[in-house]
């Protein structure tokens, strides 16, 4: 089972698709969750996910915006997609009936 | 200026991470202070994660608790040997004897220090500097208490406590080889242990019992580790390098 932060990274990486790399993932997580995401937490989690075979990373192109330095590109593997889907389904099922999830379609009132 | 400071601090990170982290910080236009916190925080987090496995503990505690005492003893032997050889009364008989003692003690120190550095870097390369800090701890403790005098001819000479750290330069070569993942060959690895074996044979005849020999063999674990790395089954699985 994934951890919460692992799920966030997998989801954002899948959403960004071809444009998924460290800084972009970090920005998306901060904007969508309203929480600060440290570079250390991001990259150590990306490494852990890669070690589990849920992500694949490689060095991308350097851009002038980055001071001529390379990006670390990220892609979700099929195993990563499966793990994220399992996590999402588990969270959705377990949330049914909870007060904060009662407005969701299909939830018991 | 800011970039120079960040480049300097980023040396804490491995080269591949350095490139990515500095690029991300430049892209997000982070301030100097927050960039420094991000780099140092990342480096600390990486170090802490490394210490969750058993290898760094083996490299650090195994070396600090065992080999460091042997290294300090050898460093002291080298200093005393050099002092005797350099300051002894001019006599060909004594000079050659002192020179032999000094050479053997230097060989023993080289073998133990090189193999200890190599083993520490090889077992856990990411935490090698942490291992070195743990290893130097007992030496610093002994440095504070150090008081050794030796009689040379008619003079009594007090040794400098810095002699306890004579092993450090030799160990640096071992660390360098370990970080470069050099693979030792059987004969050079055995040559590292031979000076100790000669010493053990000589000491058995003089005063030390089997306990001493067993203890020294245990303290020599980095040398045995080196020999183990040269075994055909281990060598077969990995790329072979020369020592």
Coordinates of C-alpha atoms in Angstrom, one line a residue:
Chain A
X1 CA 0.0 0.0 0.0
X2 CA 1.2 3.5 -0.9
X3 CA 1.8 6.3 1.5
X4 CA -0.2 9.5 1.1
X5 CA 2.8 11.5 -0.2
X6 CA 3.7 8.7 -2.6
X7 CA 0.2 8.7 -3.9
X8 CA 0.3 12.5 -4.4
X9 CA 3.6 12.2 -6.4
X10 CA 2.3 9.4 -8.6
X11 CA -1.0 11.2 -9.3
X12 CA 0.7 14.5 -10.2
X13 CA 3.3 12.7 -12.3
X14 CA 0.6 10.9 -14.2
X15 CA -1.4 14.1 -14.7
X16 CA 1.7 16.0 -16.0
X17 CA 2.5 13.1 -18.3
X18 CA 5.4 14.1 -20.6
X19 CA 6.1 17.3 -18.6
X20 CA 6.5 15.5 -15.3
X21 CA 9.8 16.5 -13.6
X22 CA 10.9 17.4 -10.1
X23 CA 10.2 21.1 -10.0
X24 CA 6.9 20.8 -11.9
X25 CA 5.6 18.0 -9.6
X26 CA 6.6 20.1 -6.5
X27 CA 4.8 23.2 -7.8
X28 CA 1.6 21.2 -8.5
X29 CA 1.6 19.5 -5.1
X30 CA 2.1 22.9 -3.4
X31 CA -0.7 24.6 -5.5
X32 CA -3.2 21.8 -5.2
X33 CA -2.8 20.8 -1.6
X34 CA -1.8 24.1 -0.2
X35 CA 1.0 22.4 1.7
X36 CA 4.7 23.1 1.5
X37 CA 6.7 20.3 -0.3
X38 CA 10.4 20.2 0.4
X39 CA 12.9 19.3 -2.3
X40 CA 14.4 16.7 0.1
X41 CA 11.0 15.0 0.7
X42 CA 10.2 15.0 -3.0
X43 CA 13.4 13.5 -4.3
X44 CA 13.8 10.9 -1.5
X45 CA 10.2 9.8 -2.2
X46 CA 10.8 9.7 -5.9
X47 CA 13.9 7.5 -5.3
X48 CA 11.9 5.2 -3.1
X49 CA 9.1 4.9 -5.7
X50 CA 11.7 4.2 -8.4
X51 CA 13.3 1.5 -6.2
X52 CA 9.8 -0.1 -5.8
X53 CA 9.4 0.0 -9.6
X54 CA 6.5 2.4 -9.5
X55 CA 8.3 5.3 -11.3
X56 CA 11.0 5.6 -13.9
X57 CA 13.3 8.6 -13.9
X58 CA 16.0 9.9 -16.3
X59 CA 17.9 13.0 -16.9
X60 CA 16.2 15.5 -19.3
X61 CA 17.3 18.5 -21.2
X62 CA 18.9 21.6 -19.6
X63 CA 17.1 24.9 -20.1
X64 CA 18.3 28.5 -19.7
X65 CA 15.5 29.0 -17.1
X66 CA 17.2 26.4 -14.9
X67 CA 20.6 28.0 -15.3
X68 CA 21.6 25.4 -17.9
X69 CA 21.0 22.5 -15.6
X70 CA 19.2 19.3 -16.4
X71 CA 15.8 18.2 -15.2
X72 CA 15.0 14.8 -13.7
X73 CA 12.1 13.6 -15.8
X74 CA 9.6 11.2 -14.2
X75 CA 7.2 8.7 -15.7
X76 CA 4.7 6.4 -13.9
X77 CA 5.2 2.7 -14.7
X78 CA 2.2 0.3 -15.2
X79 CA 3.0 -1.0 -11.7
X80 CA 2.8 2.6 -10.4
X81 CA -0.6 3.1 -12.1
X82 CA -1.9 -0.1 -10.6
X83 CA -0.7 0.9 -7.1
X84 CA -2.2 4.4 -7.4
X85 CA -5.5 2.9 -8.6
X86 CA -5.6 0.5 -5.6
X87 CA -4.8 3.3 -3.2
X88 CA -7.6 5.5 -4.8
X89 CA -10.1 2.7 -4.6
X90 CA -9.3 1.9 -1.0
X91 CA -9.6 5.6 0.0
X92 CA -12.8 6.0 -1.9
X93 CA -14.4 2.8 -0.3
X94 CA -13.2 3.6 3.2
X95 CA -14.5 7.1 3.0
X96 CA -18.1 6.1 2.2
X97 CA -20.2 7.1 5.2
X98 CA -17.7 9.5 6.6
X99 CA -19.1 12.9 7.4
X100 CA -16.7 14.8 5.1
X101 CA -17.4 12.4 2.2
X102 CA -21.2 12.4 2.5
X103 CA -21.7 14.9 -0.3
X104 CA -19.9 12.6 -2.8
X105 CA -22.1 10.8 -5.4
X106 CA -22.9 7.2 -4.3
X107 CA -22.1 7.8 -0.7
X108 CA -24.4 6.7 2.1
X109 CA -26.2 9.5 3.8
Chain B
X1 CA 27.8 35.4 -5.9
X2 CA 24.7 33.5 -4.8
X3 CA 25.3 30.9 -7.4
X4 CA 28.9 30.4 -6.2
X5 CA 27.7 29.9 -2.6
X6 CA 25.1 27.4 -3.7
X7 CA 27.6 25.6 -5.8
X8 CA 29.9 25.4 -2.8
X9 CA 27.2 24.0 -0.5
X10 CA 25.9 21.7 -3.1
X11 CA 29.2 19.7 -2.9
X12 CA 27.4 18.0 0.0
X13 CA 25.2 16.3 -2.7
X14 CA 26.2 13.5 -5.1
X15 CA 26.9 15.0 -8.6
X16 CA 23.7 13.7 -10.3
X17 CA 21.5 15.1 -7.5
X18 CA 23.5 18.4 -7.4
X19 CA 22.6 19.2 -11.0
X20 CA 18.9 18.5 -10.6
X21 CA 18.5 20.3 -7.2
X22 CA 20.4 23.4 -8.3
X23 CA 18.3 23.5 -11.5
X24 CA 15.0 23.1 -9.6
X25 CA 16.0 25.9 -7.2
X26 CA 17.0 28.2 -10.1
X27 CA 13.7 27.5 -11.8
X28 CA 11.6 28.3 -8.7
X29 CA 13.6 31.5 -8.1
X30 CA 14.1 30.5 -4.5
X31 CA 16.0 32.9 -2.3
X32 CA 19.5 32.2 -1.2
X33 CA 18.5 31.3 2.4
X34 CA 15.7 28.9 1.4
X35 CA 18.0 27.4 -1.3
X36 CA 20.6 26.7 1.4
X37 CA 18.0 25.2 3.7
X38 CA 16.8 23.0 0.8
X39 CA 20.2 21.7 -0.1
X40 CA 21.3 21.1 3.5
X41 CA 18.0 19.5 4.4
X42 CA 18.2 17.2 1.4
X43 CA 21.8 16.2 2.2
X44 CA 20.8 15.5 5.8
X45 CA 17.7 13.5 4.8
X46 CA 19.8 11.4 2.4
X47 CA 22.4 10.7 5.1
X48 CA 19.7 9.8 7.7
X49 CA 18.0 7.4 5.2
X50 CA 21.4 5.8 4.5
X51 CA 21.8 5.0 8.2
X52 CA 18.6 3.0 8.2
X53 CA 20.5 0.1 6.7
X54 CA 23.0 -2.1 8.5
X55 CA 26.1 -1.4 6.3
X56 CA 26.9 2.1 7.7
X57 CA 26.7 0.7 11.2
X58 CA 29.0 -2.1 10.3
X59 CA 31.5 0.3 8.7
X60 CA 31.3 2.9 11.5
X61 CA 30.9 0.8 14.7
X62 CA 33.0 -2.1 13.3
X63 CA 35.9 0.3 12.6
X64 CA 35.5 2.6 15.6
X65 CA 35.2 -0.2 18.1
X66 CA 38.0 -2.4 16.7
X67 CA 40.3 -1.1 14.0
X68 CA 40.8 2.4 15.4
X69 CA 42.7 1.0 18.5
X70 CA 45.0 -1.1 16.2
X71 CA 45.6 1.9 14.0
X72 CA 46.5 4.1 16.9
X73 CA 48.9 1.5 18.3
X74 CA 50.5 1.1 14.8
X75 CA 50.8 4.9 14.5
X76 CA 52.6 5.0 17.8
X77 CA 54.9 2.1 16.8
X78 CA 55.8 4.0 13.6
X79 CA 56.6 7.2 15.6
X80 CA 58.7 5.3 18.1
X81 CA 60.5 3.4 15.4
X82 CA 61.3 6.6 13.5
X83 CA 62.5 8.2 16.6
X84 CA 64.8 5.3 17.5
X85 CA 66.1 5.1 14.0
X86 CA 66.7 8.8 13.7
X87 CA 68.2 9.6 17.1
X88 CA 69.9 6.3 18.1
X89 CA 73.6 6.3 18.7
X90 CA 75.6 6.0 15.5
X91 CA 76.2 2.3 15.1
X92 CA 75.7 0.2 12.0
X93 CA 74.3 -2.7 14.0
X94 CA 71.7 -0.6 15.9
X95 CA 70.8 1.5 12.8
X96 CA 70.0 -1.5 10.6
X97 CA 68.0 -3.1 13.4
X98 CA 66.0 0.1 14.0
X99 CA 65.5 0.6 10.3
X100 CA 64.1 -2.9 10.0
X101 CA 61.7 -2.3 13.0
X102 CA 60.6 1.0 11.5
X103 CA 60.0 -0.4 8.1
X104 CA 57.9 -3.3 9.4
X105 CA 55.9 -1.0 11.6
X106 CA 55.3 1.3 8.6
X107 CA 54.2 -1.6 6.5
X108 CA 51.8 -2.8 9.2
X109 CA 50.3 0.7 9.5
X110 CA 50.0 1.1 5.8
X111 CA 48.2 -2.3 5.5
X112 CA 45.8 -1.7 8.4
X113 CA 45.0 2.0 7.5
X114 CA 44.6 1.4 3.7
X115 CA 42.4 -1.7 4.2
X116 CA 40.3 0.1 6.9
X117 CA 39.7 3.1 4.6
X118 CA 38.9 0.8 1.7
X119 CA 36.5 -1.4 3.7
X120 CA 34.7 1.7 5.1
X121 CA 34.2 3.2 1.6
X122 CA 33.4 -0.1 0.0
X123 CA 30.8 -1.3 2.6
X124 CA 29.0 2.0 2.7
X125 CA 30.2 4.7 0.3
X126 CA 27.5 7.2 1.0
X127 CA 28.2 7.4 4.7
X128 CA 32.0 7.1 4.5
X129 CA 32.5 10.5 6.1
X130 CA 30.2 9.7 8.9
X131 CA 32.1 6.4 9.4
X132 CA 35.4 8.4 9.5
X133 CA 34.0 10.8 12.2
X134 CA 33.0 7.8 14.4
X135 CA 36.4 6.3 13.8
X136 CA 38.4 9.4 14.7
X137 CA 36.3 9.8 18.0
X138 CA 38.5 7.4 20.1
X139 CA 41.6 9.0 18.6
X140 CA 40.5 12.4 19.8
X141 CA 39.7 11.0 23.2
X142 CA 43.2 9.5 23.4
X143 CA 44.8 12.7 22.1
X144 CA 43.6 14.5 25.2
X145 CA 45.0 11.9 27.5
X146 CA 48.2 11.2 25.5
X147 CA 51.5 11.2 27.4
X148 CA 54.2 8.8 26.0
X149 CA 57.9 9.2 26.7
X150 CA 60.7 7.2 25.1
X151 CA 64.3 6.8 25.9
X152 CA 66.7 7.3 23.0
X153 CA 70.3 7.0 24.0
X154 CA 70.7 9.2 27.1
X155 CA 67.7 11.4 26.4
X156 CA 64.1 11.0 27.3
X157 CA 61.8 12.4 24.6
X158 CA 58.1 13.1 24.9
X159 CA 56.1 12.2 21.8
X160 CA 53.6 14.6 20.3
X161 CA 50.0 13.4 20.6
X162 CA 49.6 14.1 16.9
X163 CA 51.4 10.8 16.2
X164 CA 48.0 9.1 17.0
X165 CA 46.7 10.4 13.7
X166 CA 49.5 9.1 11.5
X167 CA 47.1 6.6 10.0
X168 CA 44.8 9.2 8.5
X169 CA 46.8 10.1 5.3
X170 CA 47.3 6.4 4.5
X171 CA 43.6 5.7 5.2
X172 CA 42.7 8.5 2.7
X173 CA 44.2 6.4 -0.1
X174 CA 42.2 3.4 0.9
X175 CA 39.0 5.5 1.0
X176 CA 39.8 6.9 -2.5
X177 CA 40.2 3.3 -3.8
X178 CA 37.1 2.1 -2.1
X179 CA 35.0 5.0 -3.5
X180 CA 36.3 4.3 -7.0
X181 CA 35.2 0.7 -6.4
X182 CA 38.6 -0.7 -7.3
X183 CA 38.7 -4.5 -7.0
X184 CA 41.8 -5.9 -5.2
X185 CA 43.7 -8.8 -6.7
X186 CA 44.6 -11.8 -4.6
X187 CA 48.4 -11.3 -4.2
X188 CA 48.4 -7.6 -3.3
X189 CA 45.6 -8.3 -0.8
X190 CA 47.7 -11.1 0.8
X191 CA 50.7 -8.8 0.8
X192 CA 48.8 -6.5 3.0
X193 CA 48.4 -9.2 5.7
X194 CA 51.9 -10.6 5.5
X195 CA 53.5 -7.9 7.7
X196 CA 51.0 -8.7 10.5
X197 CA 51.6 -12.5 10.1
X198 CA 55.3 -11.9 10.5
X199 CA 54.7 -9.8 13.6
X200 CA 52.4 -12.5 15.1
X201 CA 54.9 -15.2 14.5
X202 CA 57.6 -13.2 16.2
X203 CA 55.4 -12.2 19.1
X204 CA 54.3 -15.8 19.8
X205 CA 57.9 -16.6 20.5
X206 CA 58.4 -13.7 22.8
X207 CA 55.6 -13.1 25.3
X208 CA 52.1 -12.9 23.9
X209 CA 49.7 -15.8 24.1
X210 CA 47.0 -17.1 21.7
X211 CA 44.5 -14.6 23.0
X212 CA 46.6 -11.8 21.7
X213 CA 46.9 -13.4 18.3
X214 CA 43.2 -14.1 18.1
X215 CA 42.5 -10.5 19.0
X216 CA 44.8 -9.1 16.4
X217 CA 43.3 -11.4 13.7
X218 CA 39.8 -10.0 14.6
X219 CA 41.1 -6.4 14.6
X220 CA 42.4 -7.1 11.1
X221 CA 38.9 -7.7 9.7
X222 CA 39.3 -5.0 7.0
X223 CA 42.3 -7.0 5.6
X224 CA 40.3 -10.2 5.6
X225 CA 37.4 -8.4 4.0
X226 CA 39.9 -7.4 1.2
X227 CA 41.0 -11.0 0.8
X228 CA 37.3 -12.1 0.7
X229 CA 36.7 -9.7 -2.1
X230 CA 39.3 -11.4 -4.2
X231 CA 37.7 -14.8 -3.9
X232 CA 36.8 -16.3 -7.4
X233 CA 33.1 -16.6 -6.6
X234 CA 32.9 -12.9 -5.6
X235 CA 35.1 -11.8 -8.4
X236 CA 33.1 -13.7 -11.0
X237 CA 30.0 -11.8 -10.3
X238 CA 31.4 -8.3 -10.6
X239 CA 33.7 -6.4 -12.9
X240 CA 37.4 -7.0 -12.2
X241 CA 39.8 -4.2 -11.5
X242 CA 43.4 -4.1 -10.5
X243 CA 44.4 -2.9 -7.1

